[in-house]
Coordinates of C-alpha atoms and ligand atoms in Angstrom, one line a residue:
M1 CA 184.7 128.8 227.7
N2 CA 185.6 127.8 224.1
P3 CA 182.7 127.8 221.6
I4 CA 181.4 124.4 220.6
S5 CA 182.3 123.4 217.1
P6 CA 179.2 122.9 214.8
F7 CA 180.5 119.4 213.9
R8 CA 180.4 118.3 217.5
L9 CA 177.0 119.8 218.0
I10 CA 175.5 117.9 215.1
F11 CA 177.2 114.7 216.4
A12 CA 175.6 115.3 219.8
I13 CA 172.1 115.9 218.3
L14 CA 172.4 112.7 216.2
F15 CA 173.4 110.8 219.3
I16 CA 170.3 112.0 221.1
I17 CA 168.1 111.1 218.1
G18 CA 169.7 107.7 218.1
G19 CA 168.9 107.4 221.8
A20 CA 165.3 108.3 221.1
V21 CA 165.0 105.6 218.4
V22 CA 166.5 103.0 220.8
A23 CA 164.2 104.1 223.7
A24 CA 161.1 103.9 221.4
Q25 CA 161.7 100.3 221.0
A26 CA 161.7 99.6 224.8
S27 CA 158.4 98.3 226.1
E28 CA 158.4 99.9 229.6
A29 CA 158.2 103.6 230.2
L30 CA 160.9 103.5 232.9
T31 CA 163.3 101.7 230.6
K32 CA 162.6 104.4 227.9
I33 CA 163.4 107.2 230.4
I34 CA 166.6 105.4 231.6
I35 CA 167.8 104.9 227.9
M36 CA 167.0 108.5 227.0
S37 CA 168.8 109.8 230.1
A38 CA 171.9 107.7 229.3
F39 CA 172.1 109.0 225.7
G40 CA 171.5 112.6 227.0
V41 CA 174.3 112.3 229.6
A42 CA 176.6 110.9 226.9
A43 CA 175.8 113.7 224.5
L44 CA 176.5 116.3 227.2
A45 CA 179.8 114.5 227.9
I46 CA 180.8 114.8 224.2
M47 CA 180.2 118.6 224.4
A48 CA 182.0 118.9 227.8
L49 CA 185.0 117.1 226.4
E50 CA 185.1 119.5 223.5
N51 CA 185.3 122.4 226.0
R52 CA 188.2 120.8 227.8
T53 CA 190.5 120.8 224.7
P54 CA 193.3 123.4 225.2
P55 CA 192.5 126.9 223.8
Q56 CA 193.9 127.5 220.4
P57 CA 195.4 131.0 219.8
D58 CA 193.2 133.0 217.6
I59 CA 195.7 134.5 215.1
N60 CA 193.3 137.0 213.8
A61 CA 192.6 138.3 217.3
L62 CA 196.3 138.6 218.0
E63 CA 196.8 140.5 214.8
R64 CA 193.9 142.8 215.6
Q65 CA 195.3 143.4 219.1
K66 CA 198.8 144.2 217.6
K67 CA 197.2 146.6 215.0
R68 CA 195.4 148.3 217.8
L69 CA 198.5 148.7 219.9
L70 CA 200.4 150.1 216.9
Y71 CA 197.5 152.4 216.1
E72 CA 197.6 153.7 219.7
G73 CA 201.4 154.1 219.5
R74 CA 201.8 151.7 222.4
A75 CA 205.4 150.5 223.1
E76 CA 204.4 146.9 223.7
A77 CA 203.5 146.6 220.0
Y78 CA 207.2 146.7 219.2
Q79 CA 208.5 144.4 221.9
D80 CA 208.7 141.2 219.8
V81 CA 210.5 143.2 217.1
I82 CA 213.1 144.8 219.3
D83 CA 213.9 141.8 221.5
P84 CA 216.1 139.8 219.0
I85 CA 218.1 142.8 218.0
T86 CA 221.7 142.6 219.3
D87 CA 222.2 146.4 219.5
P88 CA 220.6 148.1 222.6
I89 CA 217.2 149.5 221.7
L90 CA 214.9 151.7 223.8
L91 CA 211.4 153.1 223.3
I92 CA 210.8 156.4 224.9
R93 CA 207.6 158.2 225.6
N94 CA 207.2 161.5 227.5
A95 CA 210.9 161.4 228.5
K96 CA 210.4 157.9 230.1
V97 CA 211.7 154.5 229.0
A98 CA 208.5 152.7 227.9
A99 CA 210.2 149.5 226.6
A100 CA 213.7 148.1 226.1
N101 CA 215.2 145.0 224.5
P102 CA 217.4 142.6 226.5
A103 CA 220.6 144.1 225.0
A104 CA 219.6 147.6 226.4
K105 CA 218.7 146.2 229.8
N106 CA 222.1 144.4 230.0
F107 CA 223.9 147.5 229.0
L108 CA 222.0 150.2 231.0
G109 CA 220.5 148.1 233.8
H110 CA 217.3 146.1 234.2
H111 CA 215.7 149.0 236.2
I112 CA 215.5 151.4 233.2
I113 CA 211.8 150.6 232.4
D114 CA 209.7 153.6 233.4
E115 CA 212.9 155.5 234.4
D116 CA 213.5 159.1 233.2
V117 CA 215.6 158.9 230.0
R118 CA 218.1 161.4 231.5
V119 CA 218.8 159.0 234.3
A120 CA 218.8 155.9 232.0
I121 CA 221.3 157.4 229.5
R122 CA 223.5 159.7 231.5
H123 CA 224.6 161.8 228.6
P124 CA 223.6 165.5 228.3
A125 CA 223.5 165.8 224.5
A126 CA 221.4 162.7 224.0
A127 CA 219.2 163.1 227.0
D128 CA 218.2 166.7 226.1
R129 CA 217.1 165.6 222.6
L130 CA 215.2 162.6 223.9
A131 CA 213.4 164.5 226.6
N132 CA 212.4 167.4 224.3
P133 CA 209.0 166.6 222.7
N134 CA 209.6 169.2 220.0
A135 CA 213.1 168.0 218.9
E136 CA 213.3 166.9 215.3
H137 CA 214.9 163.5 214.7
T138 CA 216.6 162.9 211.4
G139 CA 218.3 159.7 212.4
E140 CA 221.7 161.4 212.4
P141 CA 224.0 159.7 215.0
I142 CA 224.9 161.4 218.3
L143 CA 228.4 160.3 219.6
L144 CA 228.3 159.2 223.2
V145 CA 231.7 159.2 225.0
G146 CA 231.8 158.0 228.6
V147 CA 228.7 155.8 228.5
G148 CA 229.8 152.3 229.5
S149 CA 233.6 152.2 230.0
A150 CA 235.7 155.3 229.4
D151 CA 237.3 154.2 226.1
Q152 CA 234.0 153.0 224.5
R153 CA 232.3 155.1 221.8
W154 CA 228.6 154.6 221.1
E155 CA 226.5 156.2 218.4
L156 CA 222.9 156.9 219.3
R157 CA 220.2 157.3 216.7
I158 CA 216.6 158.5 217.4
H159 CA 213.7 157.7 215.1
A160 CA 210.2 159.2 215.7
L161 CA 207.4 156.5 215.7
N162 CA 203.7 157.0 216.2
D163 CA 202.1 159.2 218.8
G164 CA 205.2 160.7 220.4
L165 CA 207.0 157.3 220.7
K166 CA 210.7 157.5 220.0
L167 CA 212.9 154.5 219.1
V168 CA 216.5 154.9 220.3
Q169 CA 219.2 152.7 218.9
L170 CA 222.7 152.5 220.4
S171 CA 225.5 151.0 218.4
D172 CA 229.0 150.2 219.7
Q173 CA 231.5 152.0 217.4
S174 CA 234.5 151.5 219.7
S175 CA 236.5 149.3 217.3
R176 CA 235.8 151.6 214.4
Y177 CA 237.0 154.6 216.4
A178 CA 240.1 152.7 217.7
A179 CA 241.0 151.7 214.1
E180 CA 240.6 155.3 213.0
R181 CA 242.7 156.6 215.8
M182 CA 245.4 154.0 215.0
R183 CA 245.4 155.2 211.4
T184 CA 245.8 158.9 212.3
D185 CA 248.5 158.0 215.0
F186 CA 250.3 156.1 212.3
V187 CA 250.3 158.9 209.8
A188 CA 251.5 161.4 212.6
N189 CA 254.3 159.0 213.7
A190 CA 255.5 158.2 210.2
S191 CA 255.6 162.0 209.4
H192 CA 257.5 162.7 212.6
E193 CA 260.0 159.8 211.9
L194 CA 260.6 161.2 208.4
R195 CA 260.8 164.8 209.4
T196 CA 263.6 164.3 212.0
P197 CA 266.3 163.0 209.6
L198 CA 265.1 165.4 206.9
A199 CA 265.5 168.4 209.3
A200 CA 269.0 167.2 210.2
I201 CA 270.0 166.9 206.5
K202 CA 268.7 170.4 205.8
G203 CA 270.5 171.8 208.8
F204 CA 273.8 170.3 207.7
I205 CA 273.3 171.6 204.1
E206 CA 272.7 175.1 205.5
T207 CA 275.9 174.9 207.6
L208 CA 277.9 173.7 204.7
E209 CA 276.7 176.6 202.6
N210 CA 278.6 178.8 205.0
P211 CA 282.0 179.3 203.3
D212 CA 283.9 178.9 206.6
A213 CA 282.4 175.5 207.5
G214 CA 282.2 174.3 203.9
A215 CA 285.9 175.0 203.3
D216 CA 287.1 173.1 206.3
E217 CA 287.8 169.6 205.0
K218 CA 287.4 167.8 208.4
T219 CA 284.1 169.5 209.2
R220 CA 282.7 168.8 205.7
T221 CA 283.6 165.1 205.8
R222 CA 282.0 164.7 209.2
F223 CA 278.8 166.5 208.2
L224 CA 278.5 164.6 204.9
Q225 CA 278.9 161.4 206.8
I226 CA 276.0 162.3 209.2
M227 CA 273.9 163.4 206.2
Y228 CA 274.6 160.1 204.5
Q229 CA 273.5 158.2 207.7
E230 CA 270.3 160.3 208.0
A231 CA 269.4 159.8 204.3
D232 CA 270.1 156.1 204.9
R233 CA 267.7 156.1 207.8
M234 CA 265.0 157.8 205.7
Q235 CA 265.5 155.3 203.0
R236 CA 265.1 152.3 205.4
L237 CA 262.0 153.9 206.9
V238 CA 260.4 154.5 203.4
E239 CA 261.2 150.9 202.4
D240 CA 259.7 149.5 205.7
L241 CA 256.6 151.6 205.2
M242 CA 256.2 150.4 201.7
S243 CA 256.7 146.8 202.8
L244 CA 254.0 147.2 205.5
S245 CA 251.5 148.6 203.1
R246 CA 252.2 145.8 200.5
I247 CA 251.9 143.1 203.1
E248 CA 248.7 144.6 204.4
A249 CA 247.2 144.8 200.9
E250 CA 247.9 141.1 200.4
K251 CA 246.8 139.9 203.8
Y252 CA 243.7 138.1 202.6
Q253 CA 245.6 136.2 199.8
L254 CA 247.0 132.9 201.1
P255 CA 250.6 132.5 199.9
S256 CA 250.9 129.5 197.6
E257 CA 254.5 128.6 196.9
P258 CA 256.0 125.5 198.7
V259 CA 258.9 126.9 200.8
D260 CA 261.9 125.0 202.2
L261 CA 262.8 126.7 205.5
A262 CA 266.3 125.0 205.5
E263 CA 267.1 126.8 202.2
L264 CA 265.6 130.1 203.4
V265 CA 267.7 130.0 206.7
S266 CA 270.8 129.3 204.7
D267 CA 270.2 132.2 202.3
V268 CA 269.6 134.7 205.2
K269 CA 272.7 133.4 207.0
N270 CA 274.8 134.1 203.9
V271 CA 273.5 137.7 203.7
F272 CA 274.5 138.3 207.3
L273 CA 277.8 136.6 207.1
N274 CA 278.7 138.8 204.1
G275 CA 277.4 141.9 205.8
R276 CA 279.2 144.6 207.7
S277 CA 278.7 143.2 211.2
K278 CA 279.7 139.6 210.4
K279 CA 282.5 139.6 213.0
D280 CA 280.2 140.8 215.8
H281 CA 278.3 137.5 216.4
D282 CA 278.7 133.9 215.7
F283 CA 275.7 132.8 213.6
Q284 CA 274.5 129.3 214.7
V285 CA 271.9 127.2 212.9
L286 CA 270.0 124.3 214.4
L287 CA 268.2 122.4 211.7
P288 CA 266.9 118.8 211.9
D289 CA 267.0 116.8 208.6
N290 CA 264.0 116.5 206.4
I291 CA 261.9 119.2 207.8
P292 CA 258.4 119.4 206.1
M293 CA 257.8 122.2 203.6
I294 CA 255.5 125.1 204.3
Q295 CA 253.2 127.0 202.0
G296 CA 254.5 130.6 201.9
D297 CA 255.8 133.6 200.1
Y298 CA 259.6 133.2 199.9
A299 CA 260.4 136.9 199.7
Q300 CA 258.2 137.8 202.7
L301 CA 259.4 134.9 204.9
S302 CA 263.0 135.9 204.1
Q303 CA 262.2 139.5 205.1
L304 CA 260.6 138.1 208.4
L305 CA 263.8 136.1 209.2
H306 CA 266.0 139.0 208.2
N307 CA 264.2 141.3 210.6
L308 CA 264.4 138.9 213.5
V309 CA 268.1 138.2 212.9
S310 CA 268.8 141.9 212.5
N311 CA 267.2 142.6 215.9
A312 CA 269.3 139.8 217.5
Y313 CA 272.4 141.4 216.0
K314 CA 271.3 144.9 217.1
Y315 CA 270.2 144.1 220.6
G316 CA 272.4 141.0 221.3
H317 CA 275.7 141.4 223.1
R318 CA 278.7 141.7 220.8
G319 CA 280.7 138.5 220.7
K320 CA 277.7 136.4 221.8
P321 CA 276.1 134.0 219.3
V322 CA 272.9 134.5 217.5
S323 CA 271.1 131.2 216.8
V324 CA 268.4 130.3 214.3
S325 CA 266.5 127.0 214.8
V326 CA 263.7 125.3 213.0
E327 CA 261.8 122.6 214.9
P328 CA 258.7 120.7 213.9
N329 CA 256.0 120.2 216.5
R330 CA 254.9 116.7 217.7
N331 CA 252.7 115.8 214.7
S332 CA 254.7 118.0 212.2
S333 CA 251.7 120.2 211.6
M334 CA 253.7 123.3 212.5
L335 CA 257.3 124.5 212.2
R336 CA 258.7 126.7 214.9
L337 CA 261.3 129.1 213.4
S338 CA 263.2 130.8 216.3
V339 CA 265.9 133.4 216.6
T340 CA 267.7 133.6 219.9
D341 CA 270.2 136.2 221.2
Q342 CA 272.1 136.7 224.4
G343 CA 271.4 140.4 224.9
D344 CA 269.9 142.6 227.7
G345 CA 266.4 141.1 227.2
I346 CA 263.1 142.9 227.3
A347 CA 261.1 143.7 230.5
P348 CA 257.7 141.8 230.5
E349 CA 255.6 145.0 230.4
H350 CA 256.9 145.9 226.9
I351 CA 256.4 142.6 225.3
P352 CA 252.7 142.9 224.4
R353 CA 253.4 146.3 222.6
L354 CA 256.5 145.4 220.6
T355 CA 254.6 144.6 217.4
E356 CA 252.9 148.1 217.4
R357 CA 254.2 150.3 214.7
F358 CA 257.0 152.6 216.0
Y359 CA 256.9 151.1 219.5
R360 CA 260.4 150.9 220.9
V361 CA 261.7 150.0 224.4
D362 CA 264.5 152.5 224.2
K363 CA 263.9 155.0 221.4
G364 CA 267.4 156.5 221.5
R365 CA 269.1 153.1 221.3
S366 CA 266.9 151.9 218.5
K367 CA 267.6 155.0 216.4
S368 CA 271.3 155.1 217.1
I369 CA 271.6 151.5 215.7
G370 CA 269.5 152.2 212.7
G371 CA 266.1 150.9 213.9
T372 CA 262.9 152.1 212.2
G373 CA 260.5 150.7 214.9
L374 CA 258.7 148.8 212.2
G375 CA 260.6 145.5 212.1
L376 CA 258.4 143.5 214.4
A377 CA 255.2 145.0 213.0
I378 CA 256.3 143.6 209.6
V379 CA 257.1 140.3 211.2
K380 CA 253.6 140.1 212.8
H381 CA 251.8 140.9 209.5
I382 CA 253.9 138.4 207.5
S383 CA 253.3 135.7 210.1
E384 CA 249.5 136.4 210.2
R385 CA 249.3 136.2 206.4
H386 CA 250.9 132.8 206.6
G387 CA 248.4 131.6 209.2
G388 CA 251.2 131.6 211.8
R389 CA 251.7 132.8 215.4
L390 CA 254.3 135.0 216.8
E391 CA 255.8 134.4 220.3
I392 CA 258.3 136.5 222.2
N393 CA 260.1 135.1 225.2
S394 CA 262.7 137.2 227.0
E395 CA 264.5 137.4 230.3
L396 CA 266.3 140.6 231.4
G397 CA 270.0 140.0 231.5
V398 CA 269.8 136.7 229.7
G399 CA 268.4 137.3 226.2
T400 CA 265.5 137.0 223.9
T401 CA 263.9 134.3 221.7
V402 CA 261.4 135.4 219.0
S403 CA 259.6 132.4 217.4
V404 CA 257.1 132.2 214.5
L405 CA 255.0 129.1 214.3
L406 CA 254.1 128.3 210.7
P407 CA 251.7 125.6 209.4
T408 CA 253.3 122.9 207.2
I409 CA 251.8 121.6 203.9
K410 CA 249.5 118.7 204.7
S411 CA 250.7 115.6 202.9
Ligands
ADP501 P1 263.5 148.5 215.8 O1 263.7 149.0 214.4 O2 263.5 149.7 216.8 O3 264.4 147.5 216.2 P2 261.4 146.6 215.9 O4 260.0 146.7 215.6 O5 262.2 145.5 215.2 O6 262.0 148.0 215.8 O7 261.5 146.2 217.5 C1 260.7 147.0 218.4 C2 261.5 147.2 219.7 O8 261.5 145.9 220.3 C3 262.9 147.6 219.5 O9 263.1 149.0 219.5 C4 263.5 147.0 220.8 O10 263.3 147.9 221.9 C5 262.7 145.8 221.1 N1 263.4 144.5 220.6 C6 263.1 143.9 219.4 N2 263.9 142.8 219.4 C7 264.7 142.7 220.5 C8 265.7 141.9 221.0 N3 266.1 140.8 220.3 N4 266.2 142.1 222.2 C9 265.8 143.2 222.9 N5 264.9 144.1 222.4 C10 264.3 143.9 221.3

């Protein structure tokens, strides 16, 4: 029953007094009784109606209850705080899960409430700390490997609350660990790529230091030629590494010059036609008139096209044409810049990995024709900086087309 408000009580009393006044004016006793009864019933109805209004939450009572729960160290006191958090959160008491937020239930299973924490989180290092009532919790993270999928990395932090209650926070650090692994792999790969030609150069210098080998004209010329090639490879590698780091450093700066792709294609074509392998391939260009301009970085886009044409020359068949085309899409919002060769093609399983640094389908072949394994990684980064998209289509025995879709300047 809700308490009756004083305002309504006064109103009901005044109503009864009013009834008494009206009844006093009636001449017959029976009429007086009927009038008084009618006013009495009406007054009761007013109070009954008051009692039927929906109960209003008593904020003070709720706060008092919450304070009591907090004081008693009860897990329910924290439920409304932990529920909206997107990281999985558990509350543990006496080595049992006392409460969990929806993210924790989705991750560890909806059955975890009241479960032993060693069963809920199947990780020995974490479970021992959680189950031990005397363990000290500094909030330092514990790395969990193998909880969830095999390549996921979680960090678990324990915070001691009131009365033996422990708050356990899990945060998914998989992408941070993957980025860190990529960085260390990159440094290891780059060092290995540089060490190989350096070791070869040192080896040949040592051989030439021997008076017998050094005096022989033919041997000396051959060794010096190899040393030159290896030094050349190191130089290309260092240049590509520097390009990559420069492009990465600028990746959040939108390029701003208006670039005419027709002019860019013509410049790159001239570089190749004047180069050493000019006779190996026929360089074809397919360009419609009046293509829209794009917003870009001329030097970077020319490096992108240079890398794609260089791959088409390297992996295309000798004597077969290499073609470069520029094609606007239906509403001219994007330009498709494509380079096509008629080479051996690439098996589909390799295609998703080609833009990884140092990934090559055939390492020996790439190295023997001067590849650094960084060309397509550079292309991908330049295309991303320009808000573009890279597409690689290839068929074994037929050839490869690598396209970059670049947004045009809105007129
Ligand atoms: P690389 O310096 O080795 O050419 P890239 O990053 O440019 O490095 O390319 C990565 C790998 O992709 C190459 O080693 C090669 O195996 C493959 N590849 C790239 N372009 C082509 C192509 N046009 N035809 C066949 N394979 C290609």
